[in-house]
JSON list of C-alpha atoms and ligand atoms in Angstrom, two decimals:
[
{"chain": "A", "resi": 26, "resn": "MET", "atom": "CA", "xyz": [-109.99, -15.16, 36.31]},
{"chain": "A", "resi": 27, "resn": "SER", "atom": "CA", "xyz": [-110.81, -15.31, 32.60]},
{"chain": "A", "resi": 28, "resn": "GLU", "atom": "CA", "xyz": [-112.37, -18.43, 31.14]},
{"chain": "A", "resi": 29, "resn": "LYS", "atom": "CA", "xyz": [-109.27, -18.88, 28.94]},
{"chain": "A", "resi": 30, "resn": "SER", "atom": "CA", "xyz": [-107.03, -19.35, 31.94]},
{"chain": "A", "resi": 31, "resn": "CYS", "atom": "CA", "xyz": [-109.58, -21.16, 34.12]},
{"chain": "A", "resi": 32, "resn": "LEU", "atom": "CA", "xyz": [-108.35, -24.66, 35.00]},
{"chain": "A", "resi": 33, "resn": "PHE", "atom": "CA", "xyz": [-111.78, -26.30, 34.87]},
{"chain": "A", "resi": 34, "resn": "CYS", "atom": "CA", "xyz": [-112.72, -24.55, 31.60]},
{"chain": "A", "resi": 35, "resn": "ARG", "atom": "CA", "xyz": [-109.48, -25.90, 30.13]},
{"chain": "A", "resi": 36, "resn": "ILE", "atom": "CA", "xyz": [-110.22, -29.44, 31.34]},
{"chain": "A", "resi": 37, "resn": "ILE", "atom": "CA", "xyz": [-113.76, -29.19, 29.92]},
{"chain": "A", "resi": 38, "resn": "ALA", "atom": "CA", "xyz": [-112.31, -27.97, 26.60]},
{"chain": "A", "resi": 39, "resn": "GLY", "atom": "CA", "xyz": [-109.96, -30.98, 26.55]},
{"chain": "A", "resi": 40, "resn": "GLU", "atom": "CA", "xyz": [-106.81, -28.82, 26.77]},
{"chain": "A", "resi": 41, "resn": "ILE", "atom": "CA", "xyz": [-105.80, -30.45, 30.07]},
{"chain": "A", "resi": 42, "resn": "ALA", "atom": "CA", "xyz": [-106.36, -34.12, 30.85]},
{"chain": "A", "resi": 43, "resn": "GLY", "atom": "CA", "xyz": [-108.86, -35.12, 33.51]},
{"chain": "A", "resi": 44, "resn": "ASP", "atom": "CA", "xyz": [-110.21, -38.43, 34.81]},
{"chain": "A", "resi": 45, "resn": "LEU", "atom": "CA", "xyz": [-113.87, -38.03, 33.84]},
{"chain": "A", "resi": 46, "resn": "LEU", "atom": "CA", "xyz": [-116.61, -40.13, 35.46]},
{"chain": "A", "resi": 47, "resn": "HIS", "atom": "CA", "xyz": [-119.57, -38.57, 33.64]},
{"chain": "A", "resi": 48, "resn": "GLN", "atom": "CA", "xyz": [-120.35, -35.91, 31.10]},
{"chain": "A", "resi": 49, "resn": "ASP", "atom": "CA", "xyz": [-123.52, -34.47, 29.65]},
{"chain": "A", "resi": 50, "resn": "ASP", "atom": "CA", "xyz": [-124.61, -31.28, 27.95]},
{"chain": "A", "resi": 51, "resn": "LYS", "atom": "CA", "xyz": [-124.61, -29.29, 31.21]},
{"chain": "A", "resi": 52, "resn": "CYS", "atom": "CA", "xyz": [-121.74, -30.65, 33.31]},
{"chain": "A", "resi": 53, "resn": "VAL", "atom": "CA", "xyz": [-118.75, -32.93, 33.64]},
{"chain": "A", "resi": 54, "resn": "VAL", "atom": "CA", "xyz": [-117.69, -35.03, 36.63]},
{"chain": "A", "resi": 55, "resn": "LEU", "atom": "CA", "xyz": [-113.97, -35.30, 37.30]},
{"chain": "A", "resi": 56, "resn": "ARG", "atom": "CA", "xyz": [-112.00, -37.29, 39.85]},
{"chain": "A", "resi": 57, "resn": "ASP", "atom": "CA", "xyz": [-110.24, -34.85, 42.18]},
{"chain": "A", "resi": 58, "resn": "ILE", "atom": "CA", "xyz": [-106.47, -34.87, 41.62]},
{"chain": "A", "resi": 59, "resn": "ASN", "atom": "CA", "xyz": [-105.87, -34.68, 45.39]},
{"chain": "A", "resi": 60, "resn": "PRO", "atom": "CA", "xyz": [-108.57, -36.97, 46.80]},
{"chain": "A", "resi": 61, "resn": "GLN", "atom": "CA", "xyz": [-109.69, -36.44, 50.40]},
{"chain": "A", "resi": 62, "resn": "ALA", "atom": "CA", "xyz": [-111.69, -39.68, 50.48]},
{"chain": "A", "resi": 63, "resn": "PRO", "atom": "CA", "xyz": [-111.78, -42.95, 48.50]},
{"chain": "A", "resi": 64, "resn": "LEU", "atom": "CA", "xyz": [-114.38, -41.30, 46.25]},
{"chain": "A", "resi": 65, "resn": "HIS", "atom": "CA", "xyz": [-113.70, -37.63, 45.65]},
{"chain": "A", "resi": 66, "resn": "ALA", "atom": "CA", "xyz": [-115.34, -36.30, 42.51]},
{"chain": "A", "resi": 67, "resn": "LEU", "atom": "CA", "xyz": [-116.09, -32.80, 41.31]},
{"chain": "A", "resi": 68, "resn": "VAL", "atom": "CA", "xyz": [-119.33, -31.98, 39.50]},
{"chain": "A", "resi": 69, "resn": "ILE", "atom": "CA", "xyz": [-118.53, -29.01, 37.28]},
{"chain": "A", "resi": 70, "resn": "PRO", "atom": "CA", "xyz": [-120.94, -27.02, 35.09]},
{"chain": "A", "resi": 71, "resn": "ARG", "atom": "CA", "xyz": [-119.75, -26.52, 31.52]},
{"chain": "A", "resi": 72, "resn": "GLU", "atom": "CA", "xyz": [-120.71, -22.87, 31.86]},
{"chain": "A", "resi": 73, "resn": "HIS", "atom": "CA", "xyz": [-118.13, -20.78, 33.70]},
{"chain": "A", "resi": 74, "resn": "LEU", "atom": "CA", "xyz": [-119.63, -19.40, 36.91]},
{"chain": "A", "resi": 75, "resn": "GLU", "atom": "CA", "xyz": [-117.04, -18.27, 39.43]},
{"chain": "A", "resi": 76, "resn": "SER", "atom": "CA", "xyz": [-118.86, -19.55, 42.47]},
{"chain": "A", "resi": 77, "resn": "LEU", "atom": "CA", "xyz": [-122.27, -20.26, 43.95]},
{"chain": "A", "resi": 78, "resn": "ASP", "atom": "CA", "xyz": [-122.39, -16.58, 44.76]},
{"chain": "A", "resi": 79, "resn": "ASP", "atom": "CA", "xyz": [-122.41, -15.78, 41.03]},
{"chain": "A", "resi": 80, "resn": "ALA", "atom": "CA", "xyz": [-125.40, -18.01, 40.30]},
{"chain": "A", "resi": 81, "resn": "SER", "atom": "CA", "xyz": [-128.70, -16.26, 39.68]},
{"chain": "A", "resi": 82, "resn": "GLN", "atom": "CA", "xyz": [-132.31, -17.21, 39.09]},
{"chain": "A", "resi": 83, "resn": "LYS", "atom": "CA", "xyz": [-131.53, -18.32, 35.52]},
{"chain": "A", "resi": 84, "resn": "ASP", "atom": "CA", "xyz": [-129.15, -20.92, 36.99]},
{"chain": "A", "resi": 85, "resn": "GLU", "atom": "CA", "xyz": [-131.67, -22.64, 39.27]},
{"chain": "A", "resi": 86, "resn": "ALA", "atom": "CA", "xyz": [-132.22, -25.60, 36.95]},
{"chain": "A", "resi": 87, "resn": "LEU", "atom": "CA", "xyz": [-128.47, -25.99, 36.44]},
{"chain": "A", "resi": 88, "resn": "LEU", "atom": "CA", "xyz": [-127.83, -26.02, 40.21]},
{"chain": "A", "resi": 89, "resn": "GLY", "atom": "CA", "xyz": [-130.49, -28.70, 40.63]},
{"chain": "A", "resi": 90, "resn": "HIS", "atom": "CA", "xyz": [-128.91, -30.73, 37.86]},
{"chain": "A", "resi": 91, "resn": "LEU", "atom": "CA", "xyz": [-125.48, -30.57, 39.51]},
{"chain": "A", "resi": 92, "resn": "LEU", "atom": "CA", "xyz": [-126.91, -31.97, 42.75]},
{"chain": "A", "resi": 93, "resn": "ARG", "atom": "CA", "xyz": [-128.79, -34.74, 40.98]},
{"chain": "A", "resi": 94, "resn": "ILE", "atom": "CA", "xyz": [-125.65, -35.74, 39.11]},
{"chain": "A", "resi": 95, "resn": "ALA", "atom": "CA", "xyz": [-123.72, -35.70, 42.39]},
{"chain": "A", "resi": 96, "resn": "ALA", "atom": "CA", "xyz": [-126.21, -38.22, 43.80]},
{"chain": "A", "resi": 97, "resn": "ARG", "atom": "CA", "xyz": [-126.05, -40.32, 40.65]},
{"chain": "A", "resi": 98, "resn": "VAL", "atom": "CA", "xyz": [-122.25, -40.50, 40.75]},
{"chain": "A", "resi": 99, "resn": "ALA", "atom": "CA", "xyz": [-122.28, -41.55, 44.42]},
{"chain": "A", "resi": 100, "resn": "ASN", "atom": "CA", "xyz": [-124.76, -44.31, 43.55]},
{"chain": "A", "resi": 101, "resn": "GLU", "atom": "CA", "xyz": [-122.90, -45.43, 40.44]},
{"chain": "A", "resi": 102, "resn": "GLN", "atom": "CA", "xyz": [-119.70, -45.65, 42.49]},
{"chain": "A", "resi": 103, "resn": "ASP", "atom": "CA", "xyz": [-121.57, -47.80, 45.07]},
{"chain": "A", "resi": 104, "resn": "GLN", "atom": "CA", "xyz": [-121.12, -45.21, 47.80]},
{"chain": "A", "resi": 105, "resn": "ALA", "atom": "CA", "xyz": [-124.71, -44.29, 48.56]},
{"chain": "A", "resi": 106, "resn": "GLU", "atom": "CA", "xyz": [-125.40, -46.97, 51.18]},
{"chain": "A", "resi": 107, "resn": "ASN", "atom": "CA", "xyz": [-122.84, -45.71, 53.68]},
{"chain": "A", "resi": 108, "resn": "GLY", "atom": "CA", "xyz": [-123.47, -42.07, 52.93]},
{"chain": "A", "resi": 109, "resn": "TYR", "atom": "CA", "xyz": [-121.71, -39.41, 50.98]},
{"chain": "A", "resi": 110, "resn": "ARG", "atom": "CA", "xyz": [-121.08, -35.73, 51.41]},
{"chain": "A", "resi": 111, "resn": "THR", "atom": "CA", "xyz": [-121.60, -32.93, 48.90]},
{"chain": "A", "resi": 112, "resn": "VAL", "atom": "CA", "xyz": [-119.71, -29.68, 49.46]},
{"chain": "A", "resi": 113, "resn": "ILE", "atom": "CA", "xyz": [-119.57, -26.33, 47.68]},
{"chain": "A", "resi": 114, "resn": "ASN", "atom": "CA", "xyz": [-116.78, -24.06, 48.92]},
{"chain": "A", "resi": 115, "resn": "THR", "atom": "CA", "xyz": [-117.67, -20.45, 48.14]},
{"chain": "A", "resi": 116, "resn": "GLY", "atom": "CA", "xyz": [-114.86, -17.91, 48.40]},
{"chain": "A", "resi": 117, "resn": "ALA", "atom": "CA", "xyz": [-111.24, -18.27, 49.49]},
{"chain": "A", "resi": 118, "resn": "GLY", "atom": "CA", "xyz": [-112.19, -17.95, 53.15]},
{"chain": "A", "resi": 119, "resn": "ALA", "atom": "CA", "xyz": [-114.35, -21.07, 52.82]},
{"chain": "A", "resi": 120, "resn": "GLY", "atom": "CA", "xyz": [-111.59, -23.01, 51.07]},
{"chain": "A", "resi": 121, "resn": "GLN", "atom": "CA", "xyz": [-112.40, -22.35, 47.40]},
{"chain": "A", "resi": 122, "resn": "SER", "atom": "CA", "xyz": [-109.20, -22.60, 45.38]},
{"chain": "A", "resi": 123, "resn": "VAL", "atom": "CA", "xyz": [-110.54, -23.02, 41.83]},
{"chain": "A", "resi": 124, "resn": "PHE", "atom": "CA", "xyz": [-112.89, -20.19, 40.91]},
{"chain": "A", "resi": 125, "resn": "HIS", "atom": "CA", "xyz": [-115.22, -22.14, 38.66]},
{"chain": "A", "resi": 126, "resn": "LEU", "atom": "CA", "xyz": [-118.26, -23.42, 40.55]},
{"chain": "A", "resi": 127, "resn": "HIS", "atom": "CA", "xyz": [-118.07, -27.12, 41.45]},
{"chain": "A", "resi": 128, "resn": "VAL", "atom": "CA", "xyz": [-119.72, -29.57, 43.82]},
{"chain": "A", "resi": 129, "resn": "HIS", "atom": "CA", "xyz": [-117.40, -31.94, 45.69]},
{"chain": "A", "resi": 130, "resn": "VAL", "atom": "CA", "xyz": [-118.72, -35.50, 46.22]},
{"chain": "A", "resi": 131, "resn": "LEU", "atom": "CA", "xyz": [-116.86, -37.32, 49.00]},
{"chain": "A", "resi": 132, "resn": "ALA", "atom": "CA", "xyz": [-117.47, -40.87, 50.21]},
{"chain": "A", "resi": 133, "resn": "GLY", "atom": "CA", "xyz": [-115.88, -44.10, 51.35]},
{"chain": "A", "resi": 134, "resn": "ARG", "atom": "CA", "xyz": [-114.73, -43.11, 54.83]},
{"chain": "A", "resi": 135, "resn": "PRO", "atom": "CA", "xyz": [-116.40, -41.79, 57.99]},
{"chain": "A", "resi": 136, "resn": "MET", "atom": "CA", "xyz": [-117.20, -38.08, 57.76]},
{"chain": "A", "resi": 137, "resn": "HIS", "atom": "CA", "xyz": [-116.98, -35.76, 60.74]},
{"chain": "A", "resi": 138, "resn": "TRP", "atom": "CA", "xyz": [-119.10, -32.77, 61.61]},
{"chain": "A", "resi": 139, "resn": "PRO", "atom": "CA", "xyz": [-118.56, -29.86, 61.72]},
{"chain": "A", "resi": 140, "resn": "PRO", "atom": "CA", "xyz": [-116.11, -29.79, 58.82]},
{"chain": "A", "resi": 141, "resn": "GLY", "atom": "CA", "xyz": [-112.86, -27.92, 59.51]},
{"chain": "B", "resi": 5, "resn": "AMP", "atom": "P1", "xyz": [-111.97, -26.01, 45.94]},
{"chain": "B", "resi": 5, "resn": "AMP", "atom": "O1", "xyz": [-110.76, -25.88, 46.85]},
{"chain": "B", "resi": 5, "resn": "AMP", "atom": "O2", "xyz": [-113.26, -26.20, 46.65]},
{"chain": "B", "resi": 5, "resn": "AMP", "atom": "O3", "xyz": [-111.98, -24.84, 44.97]},
{"chain": "B", "resi": 5, "resn": "AMP", "atom": "O4", "xyz": [-111.75, -27.34, 45.12]},
{"chain": "B", "resi": 5, "resn": "AMP", "atom": "C1", "xyz": [-110.87, -27.41, 44.04]},
{"chain": "B", "resi": 5, "resn": "AMP", "atom": "C2", "xyz": [-110.48, -28.85, 43.89]},
{"chain": "B", "resi": 5, "resn": "AMP", "atom": "O5", "xyz": [-109.90, -29.02, 42.61]},
{"chain": "B", "resi": 5, "resn": "AMP", "atom": "C3", "xyz": [-109.45, -29.32, 44.91]},
{"chain": "B", "resi": 5, "resn": "AMP", "atom": "O6", "xyz": [-110.01, -30.39, 45.68]},
{"chain": "B", "resi": 5, "resn": "AMP", "atom": "C4", "xyz": [-108.28, -29.76, 44.06]},
{"chain": "B", "resi": 5, "resn": "AMP", "atom": "O7", "xyz": [-107.64, -30.91, 44.56]},
{"chain": "B", "resi": 5, "resn": "AMP", "atom": "C5", "xyz": [-108.94, -30.03, 42.72]},
{"chain": "B", "resi": 5, "resn": "AMP", "atom": "N1", "xyz": [-108.07, -29.93, 41.57]},
{"chain": "B", "resi": 5, "resn": "AMP", "atom": "C6", "xyz": [-107.12, -28.99, 41.34]},
{"chain": "B", "resi": 5, "resn": "AMP", "atom": "N2", "xyz": [-106.53, -29.21, 40.15]},
{"chain": "B", "resi": 5, "resn": "AMP", "atom": "C7", "xyz": [-107.12, -30.30, 39.61]},
{"chain": "B", "resi": 5, "resn": "AMP", "atom": "C8", "xyz": [-106.95, -31.04, 38.41]},
{"chain": "B", "resi": 5, "resn": "AMP", "atom": "N3", "xyz": [-106.06, -30.70, 37.48]},
{"chain": "B", "resi": 5, "resn": "AMP", "atom": "N4", "xyz": [-107.74, -32.14, 38.21]},
{"chain": "B", "resi": 5, "resn": "AMP", "atom": "C9", "xyz": [-108.65, -32.52, 39.14]},
{"chain": "B", "resi": 5, "resn": "AMP", "atom": "N5", "xyz": [-108.86, -31.84, 40.30]},
{"chain": "B", "resi": 5, "resn": "AMP", "atom": "C10", "xyz": [-108.11, -30.76, 40.54]},
{"chain": "B", "resi": 6, "resn": "ZN", "atom": "ZN1", "xyz": [-114.07, -21.89, 34.17]}
]
């Protein structure tokens, strides 16, 4: 999918509205439109990478930043004490539906393992 038609690129560009919890020079954090838990946020790099599988060595610092922001959002939303889950779906077979890398942050209800 081209960046022009990518949903998350369009939200980042301000062409489509999103409920943003955080933004910085490397990423934005958006509330998921179809939340699977009381807190369900998406940490999305500003740079268009299709998936984790497209990340390379040059992206190592960015990947670390996404995880640190995921933890910060969980803490800021007062969800750290009872635990939170971070998920990256990679590929349609793993449940990826938007092909712009993102980290899900889920919290506020009991989480089961293994995930479905
Ligand atoms: P994934 O299935 O891992 O690719 O996750 C994509 C997520 O994006 C899903 O949880 C969707 O609910 C969410 N989503 C889709 N469209 C929007 C939107 N316009 N704003 C916020 N979240 C969205
Ligand atoms: Zn994109």
